[in-house]
């Protein structure tokens, strides 16, 4: 089963911000120990008792844990790494890869091309001007398309010891003149 990387929002989380912040202990537990332990906020979340005082990044992790607890066949996420520090971004992307390997179809949006390289088989690129490209991630994300989409020059690079690893590096203006 292929993983998909495409813009789509949705889910079963209630719309009110208060409802998003308040989770039952059982719901949080079901979210998976990997996220709970790595996030480091679970103990504080339980001890403080006021579950409306979590950061945006903590809220992202809680919402992802809550979605995983529902054991979906399709998981749709709108910028799942927004508001997360680098370590938690990697944690979430690793979890996305694990879910996909387990047969769950994952659809997500992001503004970070490197995240697509990290965890997506398929990519859809959409620009404000209506330009739309869909295909295998390594074929779809090109330096030319990134320049057109974001208005900056970027270089796609890999790590020689891990051939399947690719990332996107923005170049300073003087580097490409």
mmCIF file of C-alpha atoms in Angstrom:
data_model
loop_
_atom_site.group_PDB
_atom_site.id
_atom_site.type_symbol
_atom_site.label_atom_id
_atom_site.label_comp_id
_atom_site.label_asym_id
_atom_site.label_seq_id
_atom_site.Cartn_x
_atom_site.Cartn_y
_atom_site.Cartn_z
ATOM 1 C CA UNK A 1 0.000 0.000 0.000
ATOM 2 C CA UNK A 2 1.379 3.396 -0.928
ATOM 3 C CA UNK A 3 1.451 6.291 1.422
ATOM 4 C CA UNK A 4 0.043 9.493 0.046
ATOM 5 C CA UNK A 5 1.033 13.050 0.712
ATOM 6 C CA UNK A 6 -1.741 15.389 -0.323
ATOM 7 C CA UNK A 7 -3.586 18.379 1.095
ATOM 8 C CA UNK A 8 -6.649 17.332 3.016
ATOM 9 C CA UNK A 9 -8.156 18.339 6.346
ATOM 10 C CA UNK A 10 -10.570 16.410 8.466
ATOM 11 C CA UNK A 11 -11.026 14.096 11.372
ATOM 12 C CA UNK A 12 -13.331 13.402 14.231
ATOM 13 C CA UNK A 13 -11.968 15.953 16.697
ATOM 14 C CA UNK A 14 -14.693 18.326 17.913
ATOM 15 C CA UNK A 15 -14.497 21.863 16.534
ATOM 16 C CA UNK A 16 -14.441 23.872 19.770
ATOM 17 C CA UNK A 17 -10.960 24.685 21.054
ATOM 18 C CA UNK A 18 -12.010 23.717 24.589
ATOM 19 C CA UNK A 19 -13.091 20.278 23.364
ATOM 20 C CA UNK A 20 -9.748 19.822 21.607
ATOM 21 C CA UNK A 21 -7.858 20.620 24.802
ATOM 22 C CA UNK A 22 -9.745 18.344 27.164
ATOM 23 C CA UNK A 23 -9.038 14.651 26.730
ATOM 24 C CA UNK A 24 -10.031 11.732 28.861
ATOM 25 C CA UNK A 25 -7.101 9.902 30.424
ATOM 26 C CA UNK A 26 -8.099 6.727 28.540
ATOM 27 C CA UNK A 27 -8.007 8.524 25.176
ATOM 28 C CA UNK A 28 -4.518 9.803 25.821
ATOM 29 C CA UNK A 29 -3.305 6.371 26.966
ATOM 30 C CA UNK A 30 -4.573 4.757 23.773
ATOM 31 C CA UNK A 31 -2.532 7.173 21.666
ATOM 32 C CA UNK A 32 0.556 5.025 21.870
ATOM 33 C CA UNK A 33 3.409 5.004 24.328
ATOM 34 C CA UNK A 34 5.940 6.169 21.722
ATOM 35 C CA UNK A 35 4.332 9.575 21.362
ATOM 36 C CA UNK A 36 3.412 9.842 25.025
ATOM 37 C CA UNK A 37 6.882 9.020 26.344
ATOM 38 C CA UNK A 38 8.824 10.994 23.752
ATOM 39 C CA UNK A 39 6.711 14.103 24.043
ATOM 40 C CA UNK A 40 7.651 14.454 27.713
ATOM 41 C CA UNK A 41 4.501 16.351 28.573
ATOM 42 C CA UNK A 42 2.276 13.502 29.663
ATOM 43 C CA UNK A 43 3.265 13.663 33.351
ATOM 44 C CA UNK A 44 2.763 17.432 33.517
ATOM 45 C CA UNK A 45 -0.529 17.036 31.658
ATOM 46 C CA UNK A 46 -1.774 14.599 34.317
ATOM 47 C CA UNK A 47 -0.338 16.383 37.353
ATOM 48 C CA UNK A 48 -1.563 19.864 36.531
ATOM 49 C CA UNK A 49 -5.127 18.739 35.968
ATOM 50 C CA UNK A 50 -5.918 21.785 33.812
ATOM 51 C CA UNK A 51 -5.735 20.308 30.354
ATOM 52 C CA UNK A 52 -6.404 23.625 28.623
ATOM 53 C CA UNK A 53 -2.888 24.903 29.422
ATOM 54 C CA UNK A 54 -0.808 22.900 26.993
ATOM 55 C CA UNK A 55 1.361 24.418 24.285
ATOM 56 C CA UNK A 56 0.513 24.341 20.598
ATOM 57 C CA UNK A 57 3.141 21.668 20.041
ATOM 58 C CA UNK A 58 1.824 19.560 22.898
ATOM 59 C CA UNK A 59 -1.679 19.951 21.497
ATOM 60 C CA UNK A 60 -0.416 18.701 18.091
ATOM 61 C CA UNK A 61 1.048 15.588 19.721
ATOM 62 C CA UNK A 62 -2.096 14.970 21.745
ATOM 63 C CA UNK A 63 -4.311 15.294 18.654
ATOM 64 C CA UNK A 64 -2.104 12.881 16.732
ATOM 65 C CA UNK A 65 -2.142 10.416 19.626
ATOM 66 C CA UNK A 66 -5.910 10.732 19.790
ATOM 67 C CA UNK A 67 -6.249 10.052 16.055
ATOM 68 C CA UNK A 68 -3.974 7.012 16.266
ATOM 69 C CA UNK A 69 -6.020 5.665 19.183
ATOM 70 C CA UNK A 70 -9.007 5.425 16.838
ATOM 71 C CA UNK A 71 -7.100 2.853 14.740
ATOM 72 C CA UNK A 72 -8.026 4.417 11.392
ATOM 73 C CA UNK A 73 -7.461 2.933 7.944
ATOM 74 C CA UNK A 74 -7.018 6.459 6.564
ATOM 75 C CA UNK A 75 -5.368 9.234 8.551
ATOM 76 C CA UNK A 76 -5.741 12.806 7.238
ATOM 77 C CA UNK A 77 -3.533 15.459 8.817
ATOM 78 C CA UNK A 78 -3.199 19.168 8.147
ATOM 79 C CA UNK A 79 0.401 20.172 8.908
ATOM 80 C CA UNK A 80 1.004 17.587 11.652
ATOM 81 C CA UNK A 81 4.437 19.015 12.470
ATOM 82 C CA UNK A 82 3.303 22.631 12.889
ATOM 83 C CA UNK A 83 4.339 24.153 16.239
ATOM 84 C CA UNK A 84 6.712 21.267 16.975
ATOM 85 C CA UNK A 85 10.414 21.518 17.722
ATOM 86 C CA UNK A 86 12.845 19.586 15.518
ATOM 87 C CA UNK A 87 12.933 16.490 17.727
ATOM 88 C CA UNK A 88 9.163 16.199 17.871
ATOM 89 C CA UNK A 89 8.890 16.823 14.115
ATOM 90 C CA UNK A 90 11.132 13.813 13.557
ATOM 91 C CA UNK A 91 9.117 11.833 16.122
ATOM 92 C CA UNK A 92 5.877 12.567 14.258
ATOM 93 C CA UNK A 93 7.369 11.832 10.828
ATOM 94 C CA UNK A 94 8.775 8.526 12.106
ATOM 95 C CA UNK A 95 5.351 7.681 13.484
ATOM 96 C CA UNK A 96 3.796 8.500 10.097
ATOM 97 C CA UNK A 97 6.255 6.115 8.426
ATOM 98 C CA UNK A 98 5.442 3.405 10.975
ATOM 99 C CA UNK A 99 1.702 3.838 10.468
ATOM 100 C CA UNK A 100 2.113 3.635 6.716
ATOM 101 C CA UNK A 101 4.242 0.501 6.991
ATOM 102 C CA UNK A 102 1.419 -0.987 9.082
ATOM 103 C CA UNK A 103 -0.999 -0.468 6.175
ATOM 104 C CA UNK A 104 -2.609 2.828 7.180
ATOM 105 C CA UNK A 105 -2.982 5.325 4.344
ATOM 106 C CA UNK A 106 -1.705 8.717 5.449
ATOM 107 C CA UNK A 107 -2.606 11.990 3.759
ATOM 108 C CA UNK A 108 -1.029 15.182 5.051
ATOM 109 C CA UNK A 109 -0.218 18.747 4.123
ATOM 110 C CA UNK A 110 3.040 20.526 4.765
ATOM 111 C CA UNK A 111 5.029 23.534 3.668
ATOM 112 C CA UNK A 112 8.310 21.651 4.249
ATOM 113 C CA UNK A 113 9.483 19.737 1.159
ATOM 114 C CA UNK A 114 11.993 17.840 3.303
ATOM 115 C CA UNK A 115 9.101 16.296 5.224
ATOM 116 C CA UNK A 116 7.691 14.933 1.972
ATOM 117 C CA UNK A 117 11.060 13.397 1.110
ATOM 118 C CA UNK A 118 11.205 11.879 4.592
ATOM 119 C CA UNK A 119 7.870 10.139 4.763
ATOM 120 C CA UNK A 120 5.912 10.297 1.491
ATOM 121 C CA UNK A 121 5.728 8.003 -1.513
ATOM 122 C CA UNK A 122 3.403 10.285 -3.473
ATOM 123 C CA UNK A 123 3.323 14.077 -3.482
ATOM 124 C CA UNK A 124 0.889 16.664 -4.777
ATOM 125 C CA UNK A 125 2.289 20.159 -5.259
ATOM 126 C CA UNK A 126 -0.238 22.970 -5.428
ATOM 127 C CA UNK A 127 0.592 26.591 -6.099
ATOM 128 C CA UNK A 128 -1.490 29.720 -5.698
ATOM 129 C CA UNK A 129 -1.552 30.108 -9.462
ATOM 130 C CA UNK A 130 -3.312 26.773 -9.900
ATOM 131 C CA UNK A 131 -0.193 24.857 -10.893
ATOM 132 C CA UNK A 132 -0.625 21.275 -9.806
ATOM 133 C CA UNK A 133 1.810 18.352 -9.993
ATOM 134 C CA UNK A 134 1.210 14.834 -8.681
ATOM 135 C CA UNK A 135 3.493 11.827 -8.700
ATOM 136 C CA UNK A 136 6.272 9.946 -6.981
ATOM 137 C CA UNK A 137 7.851 12.259 -4.410
ATOM 138 C CA UNK A 138 11.376 12.041 -5.832
ATOM 139 C CA UNK A 139 10.087 12.858 -9.327
ATOM 140 C CA UNK A 140 7.573 15.533 -8.330
ATOM 141 C CA UNK A 141 9.652 17.681 -5.990
ATOM 142 C CA UNK A 142 12.288 19.329 -8.165
ATOM 143 C CA UNK A 143 14.492 22.354 -7.631
ATOM 144 C CA UNK A 144 12.719 24.161 -10.476
ATOM 145 C CA UNK A 145 9.269 23.535 -9.006
ATOM 146 C CA UNK A 146 10.391 24.640 -5.549
ATOM 147 C CA UNK A 147 11.745 27.881 -7.006
ATOM 148 C CA UNK A 148 8.463 28.516 -8.817
ATOM 149 C CA UNK A 149 6.319 27.545 -5.822
ATOM 150 C CA UNK A 150 8.181 29.411 -3.066
ATOM 151 C CA UNK A 151 10.083 32.084 -4.999
ATOM 152 C CA UNK A 152 13.437 31.004 -3.551
ATOM 153 C CA UNK A 153 16.302 28.989 -4.948
ATOM 154 C CA UNK A 154 16.745 25.634 -3.268
ATOM 155 C CA UNK A 155 19.051 22.688 -3.727
ATOM 156 C CA UNK A 156 17.898 19.103 -3.260
ATOM 157 C CA UNK A 157 20.690 17.114 -1.662
ATOM 158 C CA UNK A 158 21.219 13.617 -0.337
ATOM 159 C CA UNK A 159 23.516 12.039 2.206
ATOM 160 C CA UNK A 160 26.033 9.806 0.456
ATOM 161 C CA UNK A 161 25.918 7.047 3.094
ATOM 162 C CA UNK A 162 22.119 6.817 3.046
ATOM 163 C CA UNK A 163 21.079 6.951 -0.627
ATOM 164 C CA UNK A 164 17.325 7.144 0.005
ATOM 165 C CA UNK A 165 17.735 10.285 2.123
ATOM 166 C CA UNK A 166 16.975 13.572 0.372
ATOM 167 C CA UNK A 167 16.361 17.016 1.775
ATOM 168 C CA UNK A 168 15.767 20.531 0.535
ATOM 169 C CA UNK A 169 18.221 23.320 1.364
ATOM 170 C CA UNK A 170 17.385 26.984 0.616
ATOM 171 C CA UNK A 171 20.275 28.888 -0.933
ATOM 172 C CA UNK A 172 21.187 32.437 0.083
ATOM 173 C CA UNK A 173 20.703 34.927 -2.786
ATOM 174 C CA UNK A 174 24.445 35.354 -3.416
ATOM 175 C CA UNK A 175 24.975 31.566 -3.702
ATOM 176 C CA UNK A 176 23.076 31.278 -6.978
ATOM 177 C CA UNK A 177 23.942 34.516 -8.787
#
